[in-house]
Amino acid sequence: MDIPENHPRYRSLIIRNALVEGLDEGLVGKAGLIAHGRGEAFDYIFGEVSNQFALDAIKASAASLLLARHPVISVNGNVAALVLKETVQLSKVIPADIEVNLFYWSRNREIKIVRAFERECPECIVHTQGKEKLIQGLASERSRVSKEGILDADVVLVPLEDGDRIEQLKKCNKKAIAVDLNPFSRTARKADITIVDNVVRAFPALIEEIKRLRGSPRTRLKELSNFDNMRNLEKAVESLRELSIK
Amino acid sequence: MDIPENHPRYRSLIIRNALVEGLDEGLVGKAGLIAHGRGEAFDYIFGEVSNQFALDAIKASAASLLLARHPVISVNGNVAALVLKETVQLSKVIPADIEVNLFYWSRNREIKIVRAFERECPECIVHTQGKEKLIQGLASERSRVSKEGILDADVVLVPLEDGDRIEQLKKCNKKAIAVDLNPFSRTARKADITIVDNVVRAFPALIEEIKRLRGSPRTRLKELSNFDNMRNLEKAVESLRELSIK
């Protein structure tokens, strides 16, 4: 795709391009492109920077991931297309396993995503959806998890996700950390901690925060991990009130 | 794509599906899916209804289109996927020509869109981008227009468009009417009239408004067509200030 460098939305169009390439490579689903567009709009509104409400959520997430017994990063096609390297770095620095979970599941796409991660990091543990269900009786394919991965996890980082999955994780008493640019979404409101930021900025910031906090006393980490998510989302929404067309 | 009917975002997912099908049929470009997602987010924020600021802009647009010497509706893949029938109805009721203009132009996609319109309406005039340029010297493919269509038009309805094109139309002293859910976009701010609404609702409303206003005295239509677009966009943004997470 040929994007003129002087286009005022150049950077945003380049990120779009990563998604389109992800679609061509079979990593990204078609509906994933639309979901990305939704995020783009909120990113635009929030000024395409990591705001204070994002940085606060990132700090709480870093502390929670460091305290976890078994943290897992749940990934989909958009995560693979946008932050493959950063996800691998994150999985090493926490350390955490990676598990592939797809809204529109296909074995073909799952394999392609696993291979993309394994190419980037041959030693990484990459789980796929197994026969086990997070919640028995639920029909959805997406409820399927890996026995060694999400089923056993106590903290799950679920960037770019859908509200249903967060609800399921909550029902199983797992701590859910979401990355979602839409502060009104079910995902954002159901998660324990919601990072309202572009994953492209949030993941590098999370990696740095984890490096900074590593070695802190557990009491300090517990303090930081205790987070009033609704209050923080309200701050994100409040920032919208200052918007003007001029 | 299999969408559970009880999904809280069912209607929105069905519209998404029309875009995905449009992609499969070769009407919609991949980046068009992302652009749609951006609109979805704003639609979500504005409550997925036609607000007063949209209805006011629709009335001014109806009057402007009725007063036009030569009105043209500029269409792309997303317009074809979402409001093909409504565009044809609109072109008959005004009456106006249709012209295909694509951000990521390809002859193949252009032909497919023309054929989709001709199937729906064999008697409709559907122009394509010709050798003429709206503005001489500009490199962009998108500046190419039809001599009998947009080059000669005095009023152009450009739903789901990009700021560059609106700017070009303005430089040629054409009146530009945009449909854009993002009130902050360059498109929204450069257009003479911006309908901040989902095209799926805006087009039927515009058709009804034109039927209502047809036959009104020209002085009345001129009065209605005189529109303070920035003031109206400010109203759209003001409505965002009432948002709350609760």
Coordinates of C-alpha atoms in Angstrom, one line a residue:
Chain A
M1 CA 0.0 0.0 0.0
D2 CA 1.4 3.3 -1.0
I3 CA 1.0 6.0 1.6
P4 CA 2.2 9.5 0.9
E5 CA 4.7 10.6 3.6
N6 CA 3.3 14.1 3.8
H7 CA -0.2 12.7 4.7
P8 CA -1.3 14.3 8.0
R9 CA -2.4 10.9 9.3
Y10 CA 0.9 9.1 8.1
R11 CA 1.8 7.4 11.4
S12 CA -1.7 6.2 11.9
L13 CA -1.8 4.9 8.3
I14 CA 1.4 3.0 8.8
I15 CA 0.0 1.2 11.8
R16 CA -3.1 0.4 9.7
N17 CA -0.8 -1.0 7.1
A18 CA 0.7 -3.5 9.7
L19 CA -2.9 -4.8 10.2
V20 CA -3.6 -5.1 6.5
E21 CA -0.3 -7.0 6.1
G22 CA -1.4 -9.2 9.0
L23 CA -4.6 -9.9 7.1
D24 CA -2.6 -10.8 4.0
E25 CA -0.4 -13.1 6.0
G26 CA -3.4 -14.8 7.6
L27 CA -2.7 -13.6 11.1
V28 CA -5.5 -11.0 11.3
G29 CA -9.2 -11.7 10.8
K30 CA -11.2 -9.3 8.7
A31 CA -13.3 -8.2 11.6
G32 CA -10.0 -7.5 13.4
L33 CA -9.4 -4.6 11.0
I34 CA -12.7 -3.0 11.9
A35 CA -12.0 -3.5 15.6
H36 CA -8.7 -1.7 15.1
G37 CA -10.5 1.2 13.5
R38 CA -12.6 1.6 16.5
G39 CA -9.5 1.8 18.6
E40 CA -8.0 4.4 16.2
A41 CA -11.0 6.7 16.7
F42 CA -10.5 6.7 20.5
D43 CA -6.8 7.1 20.1
Y44 CA -7.5 10.1 18.0
I45 CA -9.8 11.6 20.6
F46 CA -7.3 11.0 23.4
G47 CA -4.6 12.8 21.4
E48 CA -2.6 9.7 20.4
V49 CA -0.4 9.9 23.6
S50 CA -0.3 7.8 26.8
N51 CA -2.3 9.9 29.2
Q52 CA -2.0 9.9 33.0
F53 CA -5.0 7.5 33.4
A54 CA -3.1 5.1 31.1
L55 CA 0.2 5.4 33.0
D56 CA -1.6 4.8 36.4
A57 CA -3.2 1.7 35.0
I58 CA 0.2 0.5 33.6
K59 CA 1.8 0.9 37.0
A60 CA -1.0 -1.2 38.7
S61 CA -0.7 -3.8 35.9
A62 CA 3.1 -4.1 36.3
A63 CA 2.7 -4.6 40.1
S64 CA -0.1 -7.2 39.5
L65 CA 1.9 -9.1 37.0
L66 CA 5.0 -9.2 39.2
L67 CA 2.9 -10.5 42.1
A68 CA 1.2 -13.2 40.1
R69 CA 1.8 -16.9 40.7
H70 CA 1.1 -17.8 37.1
P71 CA 0.6 -14.9 34.7
V72 CA -0.5 -15.5 31.1
I73 CA -0.7 -13.1 28.1
S74 CA -3.7 -13.8 25.9
V75 CA -3.0 -12.9 22.3
N76 CA -5.0 -12.7 19.1
G77 CA -4.2 -11.7 15.4
N78 CA -4.2 -8.0 16.0
V79 CA -1.7 -8.4 18.9
A80 CA 0.5 -10.5 16.7
A81 CA 0.4 -7.9 13.9
L82 CA 0.9 -4.9 16.1
V83 CA 3.1 -5.9 19.0
L84 CA 4.7 -9.3 18.3
K85 CA 8.2 -8.3 19.5
E86 CA 6.9 -6.4 22.5
T87 CA 4.7 -9.3 23.6
V88 CA 7.7 -11.6 23.5
Q89 CA 9.8 -9.1 25.6
L90 CA 6.9 -8.8 28.0
S91 CA 6.7 -12.6 28.4
K92 CA 10.4 -12.7 29.2
V93 CA 10.5 -9.8 31.6
I94 CA 7.5 -10.8 33.7
P95 CA 8.0 -13.8 33.0
A96 CA 4.6 -15.0 31.6
D97 CA 3.4 -17.6 29.1
I98 CA 1.6 -16.7 25.9
E99 CA -1.7 -18.2 24.9
V100 CA -3.5 -17.7 21.6
N101 CA -7.3 -17.1 21.7
L102 CA -9.3 -16.0 18.7
F103 CA -12.7 -14.4 18.5
Y104 CA -13.3 -16.0 15.0
W105 CA -11.3 -19.1 15.6
S106 CA -9.8 -21.2 12.9
R107 CA -7.0 -23.8 13.2
N108 CA -5.2 -22.3 10.3
R109 CA -5.0 -18.8 11.8
E110 CA -4.1 -20.2 15.2
I111 CA -1.2 -22.1 13.8
K112 CA 0.0 -19.0 11.9
I113 CA 0.0 -16.9 15.0
V114 CA 1.8 -19.6 17.1
R115 CA 4.5 -19.9 14.4
A116 CA 4.9 -16.1 14.3
F117 CA 5.6 -16.1 18.0
E118 CA 7.9 -19.1 17.8
R119 CA 9.9 -17.5 15.0
E120 CA 10.4 -14.5 17.2
C121 CA 11.1 -16.5 20.3
P122 CA 11.9 -20.2 19.9
E123 CA 12.1 -20.7 23.7
C124 CA 8.8 -19.0 24.6
I125 CA 5.8 -21.1 25.9
V126 CA 2.9 -20.5 23.5
H127 CA -0.3 -22.3 24.5
T128 CA -3.3 -22.7 22.2
Q129 CA -7.0 -23.2 23.0
G130 CA -7.4 -26.8 24.3
K131 CA -10.4 -29.0 25.0
E132 CA -10.9 -27.6 28.5
K133 CA -13.4 -24.9 29.0
L134 CA -13.0 -22.0 31.3
I135 CA -16.7 -22.2 32.2
Q136 CA -18.6 -25.5 31.7
G137 CA -21.7 -25.4 29.6
L138 CA -20.9 -22.2 27.7
A139 CA -21.3 -22.8 23.9
S140 CA -18.7 -20.4 22.7
E141 CA -15.5 -21.6 21.1
R142 CA -13.7 -18.8 22.8
S143 CA -14.3 -20.3 26.2
R144 CA -11.8 -23.1 25.4
V145 CA -8.5 -22.6 27.1
S146 CA -5.2 -24.4 27.6
K147 CA -5.0 -26.5 30.8
E148 CA -1.4 -25.5 31.4
G149 CA -2.1 -21.9 30.4
I150 CA -5.1 -19.7 31.2
L151 CA -7.0 -22.5 33.1
D152 CA -4.2 -22.5 35.7
A153 CA -3.4 -18.7 35.6
D154 CA -4.2 -16.3 38.4
V155 CA -3.6 -13.1 36.4
V156 CA -4.4 -12.8 32.7
L157 CA -3.3 -9.9 30.5
V158 CA -5.9 -9.7 27.7
P159 CA -5.1 -6.9 25.2
L160 CA -7.6 -6.0 22.5
E161 CA -10.3 -8.2 23.7
D162 CA -14.1 -8.6 23.9
G163 CA -16.2 -8.2 27.0
D164 CA -17.4 -11.8 27.1
R165 CA -13.9 -13.1 27.7
I166 CA -13.2 -10.7 30.6
E167 CA -16.5 -11.8 32.2
Q168 CA -15.5 -15.4 31.9
L169 CA -12.2 -14.8 33.5
K170 CA -13.8 -12.9 36.3
K171 CA -16.2 -15.7 37.0
C172 CA -13.3 -18.0 37.5
N173 CA -11.7 -15.5 40.0
K174 CA -8.8 -14.6 37.7
K175 CA -7.5 -11.1 37.7
A176 CA -8.0 -9.6 34.2
I177 CA -5.9 -6.8 32.8
A178 CA -7.3 -5.3 29.6
V179 CA -5.8 -2.9 27.1
D180 CA -8.7 -1.0 25.4
L181 CA -8.9 2.4 24.0
N182 CA -12.7 2.5 24.5
P183 CA -13.4 3.4 28.1
F184 CA -17.1 2.7 27.6
S185 CA -16.7 -0.8 26.4
R186 CA -17.8 -3.9 28.4
T187 CA -14.2 -5.0 28.3
A188 CA -13.0 -1.8 29.9
R189 CA -15.7 -1.9 32.6
K190 CA -15.4 -5.6 33.4
A191 CA -11.7 -5.8 33.8
D192 CA -9.9 -5.3 37.1
I193 CA -7.4 -3.0 35.5
T194 CA -8.0 -1.3 32.1
I195 CA -5.1 0.4 30.3
V196 CA -6.9 3.0 28.1
D197 CA -4.1 3.4 25.6
N198 CA -2.8 2.2 22.2
V199 CA -1.2 -1.2 22.7
V200 CA 1.7 0.0 20.5
R201 CA 2.6 2.5 23.3
A202 CA 1.2 0.6 26.3
F203 CA 3.3 -2.6 25.9
P204 CA 6.7 -0.8 25.8
A205 CA 5.6 1.4 28.8
L206 CA 4.5 -1.8 30.7
I207 CA 7.9 -3.4 30.0
E208 CA 9.7 -0.4 31.4
E209 CA 7.5 -0.2 34.5
I210 CA 8.0 -3.9 35.2
K211 CA 11.8 -3.4 35.0
R212 CA 11.5 -0.4 37.4
L213 CA 9.3 -2.2 39.9
R214 CA 11.1 -5.5 40.0
G215 CA 12.7 -6.0 43.4
S216 CA 10.3 -3.7 45.2
P217 CA 8.9 -5.1 48.5
R218 CA 5.7 -7.2 48.1
T219 CA 3.8 -4.8 50.4
R220 CA 4.7 -2.0 48.0
L221 CA 3.6 -4.0 45.0
K222 CA 0.3 -5.0 46.7
E223 CA -0.4 -1.4 47.4
L224 CA 0.2 -0.5 43.7
S225 CA -1.8 -3.4 42.4
N226 CA -4.9 -2.3 44.4
F227 CA -6.6 -0.2 41.7
D228 CA -9.9 1.6 41.5
N229 CA -10.6 0.8 37.8
M230 CA -14.0 2.6 37.5
R231 CA -12.5 5.7 39.1
N232 CA -9.7 5.6 36.5
L233 CA -12.1 5.1 33.6
E234 CA -14.1 8.1 34.8
K235 CA -10.9 10.1 34.5
A236 CA -10.5 9.0 30.9
V237 CA -14.1 10.0 30.2
E238 CA -13.6 13.4 32.0
S239 CA -10.7 14.2 29.7
L240 CA -13.2 14.1 26.8
R241 CA -15.1 17.0 28.3
E242 CA -12.2 19.3 27.5
L243 CA -12.6 18.6 23.8
S244 CA -13.3 21.4 21.5
I245 CA -13.6 21.7 17.7
K246 CA -11.4 24.8 17.6
Chain B
M1 CA -19.5 -15.0 9.8
D2 CA -21.6 -16.5 12.6
I3 CA -22.8 -13.8 15.0
P4 CA -24.9 -14.9 18.0
E5 CA -28.2 -13.0 18.0
N6 CA -28.0 -12.4 21.7
H7 CA -24.6 -10.5 21.4
P8 CA -25.1 -7.0 22.9
R9 CA -23.4 -5.5 19.8
Y10 CA -25.5 -7.6 17.3
R11 CA -26.7 -4.8 15.1
S12 CA -23.3 -3.2 14.9
L13 CA -21.8 -6.6 14.0
I14 CA -24.4 -7.1 11.2
I15 CA -23.3 -3.8 9.6
R16 CA -19.7 -4.9 10.0
N17 CA -20.6 -8.1 8.2
A18 CA -21.8 -6.1 5.2
L19 CA -18.4 -4.5 5.0
V20 CA -16.6 -7.9 5.3
E21 CA -18.9 -9.3 2.5
G22 CA -18.0 -6.2 0.5
L23 CA -14.4 -7.0 0.9
D24 CA -14.9 -10.6 -0.2
E25 CA -16.8 -9.3 -3.3
G26 CA -14.0 -6.9 -4.1
L27 CA -16.0 -3.7 -3.6
V28 CA -14.4 -2.7 -0.3
G29 CA -10.7 -2.0 0.2
K30 CA -9.0 -3.5 3.3
A31 CA -8.3 -0.1 4.7
G32 CA -12.0 0.6 4.2
L33 CA -12.7 -1.9 7.0
I34 CA -10.5 0.0 9.4
A35 CA -12.1 3.3 8.4
H36 CA -15.5 1.8 9.1
G37 CA -14.3 0.9 12.6
R38 CA -13.4 4.5 13.3
G39 CA -16.9 5.5 12.4
E40 CA -18.3 2.7 14.6
A41 CA -16.5 4.1 17.6
F42 CA -18.0 7.6 17.1
D43 CA -21.4 6.1 16.4
Y44 CA -21.1 4.3 19.8
I45 CA -20.2 7.5 21.5
F46 CA -23.1 9.4 20.0
G47 CA -25.6 6.8 21.1
E48 CA -26.2 5.2 17.6
V49 CA -29.0 7.6 16.8
S50 CA -29.4 10.6 14.5
N51 CA -28.9 13.5 16.9
Q52 CA -30.3 17.1 16.4
F53 CA -26.9 18.3 15.0
A54 CA -27.2 15.5 12.4
L55 CA -30.9 16.4 11.5
D56 CA -30.0 20.1 11.1
A57 CA -27.2 19.3 8.8
I58 CA -29.4 16.9 6.8
K59 CA -32.0 19.7 6.3
A60 CA -29.3 22.1 5.0
S61 CA -27.9 19.4 2.7
A62 CA -31.4 18.6 1.3
A63 CA -31.9 22.3 0.5
S64 CA -28.4 22.6 -1.0
L65 CA -28.9 19.6 -3.2
L66 CA -32.3 20.8 -4.4
L67 CA -30.8 24.2 -5.3
A68 CA -27.8 22.7 -7.2
R69 CA -27.4 23.2 -10.9
H70 CA -25.4 19.9 -11.2
P71 CA -25.2 17.8 -8.0
V72 CA -23.0 14.7 -7.9
I73 CA -22.8 11.9 -5.3
S74 CA -19.2 10.7 -4.9
V75 CA -19.1 7.0 -3.9
N76 CA -16.5 4.5 -2.8
G77 CA -16.4 0.9 -1.8
N78 CA -17.8 1.4 1.7
V79 CA -20.8 3.4 0.3
A80 CA -21.5 0.6 -2.1
A81 CA -21.4 -2.0 0.7
L82 CA -23.5 0.0 3.2
V83 CA -26.0 2.1 1.3
L84 CA -26.1 1.0 -2.4
K85 CA -29.9 1.1 -2.6
E86 CA -30.2 4.3 -0.7
T87 CA -27.6 6.0 -2.9
V88 CA -29.6 5.0 -6.0
Q89 CA -32.8 6.4 -4.4
L90 CA -31.0 9.6 -3.5
S91 CA -29.7 10.0 -7.1
K92 CA -33.2 9.6 -8.4
V93 CA -35.0 11.9 -5.9
I94 CA -32.5 14.8 -6.2
P95 CA -31.8 14.0 -9.1
A96 CA -28.0 13.6 -9.1
D97 CA -25.3 11.7 -11.0
I98 CA -23.1 9.1 -9.2
E99 CA -19.3 9.1 -9.5
V100 CA -16.9 6.5 -8.2
N101 CA -13.8 7.8 -6.5
L102 CA -11.4 5.5 -4.6
F103 CA -8.7 6.3 -2.0
Y104 CA -6.8 3.2 -3.0
W105 CA -7.7 3.1 -6.7
S106 CA -7.7 0.0 -8.8
R107 CA -9.5 -0.4 -12.1
N108 CA -10.8 -3.8 -10.9
R109 CA -12.4 -2.4 -7.9
E110 CA -13.8 0.6 -9.8
I111 CA -15.5 -1.7 -12.3
K112 CA -17.0 -3.8 -9.6
I113 CA -18.5 -0.8 -7.9
V114 CA -19.9 0.6 -11.2
R115 CA -21.4 -2.8 -12.0
A116 CA -23.0 -3.0 -8.5
F117 CA -24.7 0.4 -9.1
E118 CA -25.7 -0.5 -12.6
R119 CA -27.3 -3.7 -11.5
E120 CA -29.3 -1.8 -8.9
C121 CA -30.2 1.0 -11.4
P122 CA -29.6 0.4 -15.1
E123 CA -30.7 3.9 -16.0
C124 CA -28.4 5.7 -13.5
I125 CA -25.5 7.8 -14.7
V126 CA -22.4 6.4 -13.0
H127 CA -19.2 8.3 -13.8
T128 CA -15.7 7.0 -13.1
Q129 CA -12.4 8.9 -12.6
G130 CA -11.3 10.2 -15.9
K131 CA -8.1 11.8 -17.2
E132 CA -9.1 15.3 -16.0
K133 CA -7.8 16.5 -12.8
L134 CA -9.7 18.6 -10.3
I135 CA -6.5 20.6 -9.5
Q136 CA -3.7 20.7 -12.0
G137 CA -0.3 19.6 -10.8
L138 CA -1.5 17.5 -7.9
A139 CA 0.1 14.0 -8.0
S140 CA -2.6 12.1 -6.3
E141 CA -4.7 9.6 -8.3
R142 CA -7.7 10.8 -6.3
S143 CA -7.6 14.2 -7.9
R144 CA -8.8 12.6 -11.2
V145 CA -12.4 13.2 -11.9
S146 CA -14.9 12.8 -14.7
K147 CA -15.4 15.7 -17.0
E148 CA -19.1 15.2 -17.2
G149 CA -19.4 14.5 -13.5
I150 CA -17.5 16.1 -10.6
L151 CA -15.5 18.5 -12.8
D152 CA -18.8 20.1 -13.9
A153 CA -20.6 19.8 -10.6
D154 CA -21.5 22.7 -8.3
V155 CA -22.5 20.6 -5.3
V156 CA -20.8 17.3 -4.4
L157 CA -22.1 14.9 -1.7
V158 CA -19.0 13.0 -0.5
P159 CA -20.0 10.5 2.2
L160 CA -17.2 8.6 4.0
E161 CA -14.4 10.6 2.6
D162 CA -10.9 11.9 3.4
G163 CA -10.0 15.5 4.1
D164 CA -7.8 15.9 1.0
R165 CA -10.7 15.5 -1.4
I166 CA -12.9 18.0 0.4
E167 CA -10.0 20.5 0.3
Q168 CA -9.7 20.0 -3.5
L169 CA -13.4 20.5 -4.0
K170 CA -13.3 23.7 -2.0
K171 CA -10.4 25.0 -4.0
C172 CA -12.5 24.6 -7.1
N173 CA -15.4 26.5 -5.5
K174 CA -17.7 23.5 -5.2
K175 CA -20.0 23.1 -2.3
A176 CA -19.0 20.0 -0.4
I177 CA -21.4 18.0 1.8
A178 CA -19.7 15.3 3.9
V179 CA -21.1 12.4 6.0
D180 CA -18.6 11.8 8.8
L181 CA -19.1 10.5 12.3
N182 CA -15.8 12.0 13.5
P183 CA -16.5 15.7 14.2
F184 CA -12.8 16.4 14.6
S185 CA -11.7 15.1 11.2
R186 CA -10.3 17.3 8.6
T187 CA -13.2 16.2 6.4
A188 CA -15.7 17.3 8.9
R189 CA -14.1 20.7 9.4
K190 CA -13.3 21.4 5.7
A191 CA -16.8 20.6 4.4
D192 CA -19.5 23.2 3.9
I193 CA -22.0 20.9 5.6
T194 CA -21.0 17.9 7.7
I195 CA -23.7 15.3 8.6
V196 CA -22.3 13.7 11.8
D197 CA -24.2 10.5 11.6
N198 CA -24.0 7.0 10.4
V199 CA -24.6 6.9 6.6
V200 CA -26.9 4.0 7.2
R201 CA -29.3 6.4 9.0
A202 CA -28.3 9.6 7.3
F203 CA -29.1 8.6 3.7
P204 CA -32.8 7.5 4.3
A205 CA -33.3 10.7 6.4
L206 CA -31.8 12.8 3.6
I207 CA -34.2 11.2 1.1
E208 CA -37.2 12.0 3.2
E209 CA -36.1 15.6 3.8
I210 CA -35.6 16.1 0.1
K211 CA -39.1 14.8 -0.6
R212 CA -40.5 17.2 2.1
L213 CA -38.7 20.2 0.8
R214 CA -39.2 19.7 -2.9
G215 CA -41.4 22.5 -4.2
S216 CA -40.5 24.9 -1.4
P217 CA -39.7 28.5 -2.7
R218 CA -36.1 29.1 -3.7
T219 CA -35.8 31.8 -1.1
R220 CA -36.8 29.3 1.7
L221 CA -34.3 26.7 0.3
K222 CA -31.5 29.4 0.2
E223 CA -32.3 30.3 3.8
L224 CA -32.0 26.6 4.8
S225 CA -28.9 25.9 2.8
N226 CA -27.0 28.7 4.6
F227 CA -25.4 26.7 7.3
D228 CA -22.8 27.5 10.1
N229 CA -21.0 24.2 9.9
M230 CA -18.4 24.9 12.7
R231 CA -21.1 25.9 15.1
N232 CA -22.9 22.7 14.3
L233 CA -19.8 20.6 14.8
E234 CA -19.3 22.4 18.1
K235 CA -22.7 21.1 19.1
A236 CA -21.7 17.6 18.3
V237 CA -18.6 17.9 20.5
E238 CA -20.6 19.6 23.3
S239 CA -22.7 16.5 23.4
L240 CA -19.6 14.5 24.3
R241 CA -19.3 16.5 27.5
E242 CA -22.3 14.8 29.0
L243 CA -20.7 11.4 28.7
S244 CA -20.2 9.4 31.9
I245 CA -18.9 5.9 32.6
K246 CA -21.9 5.1 34.9

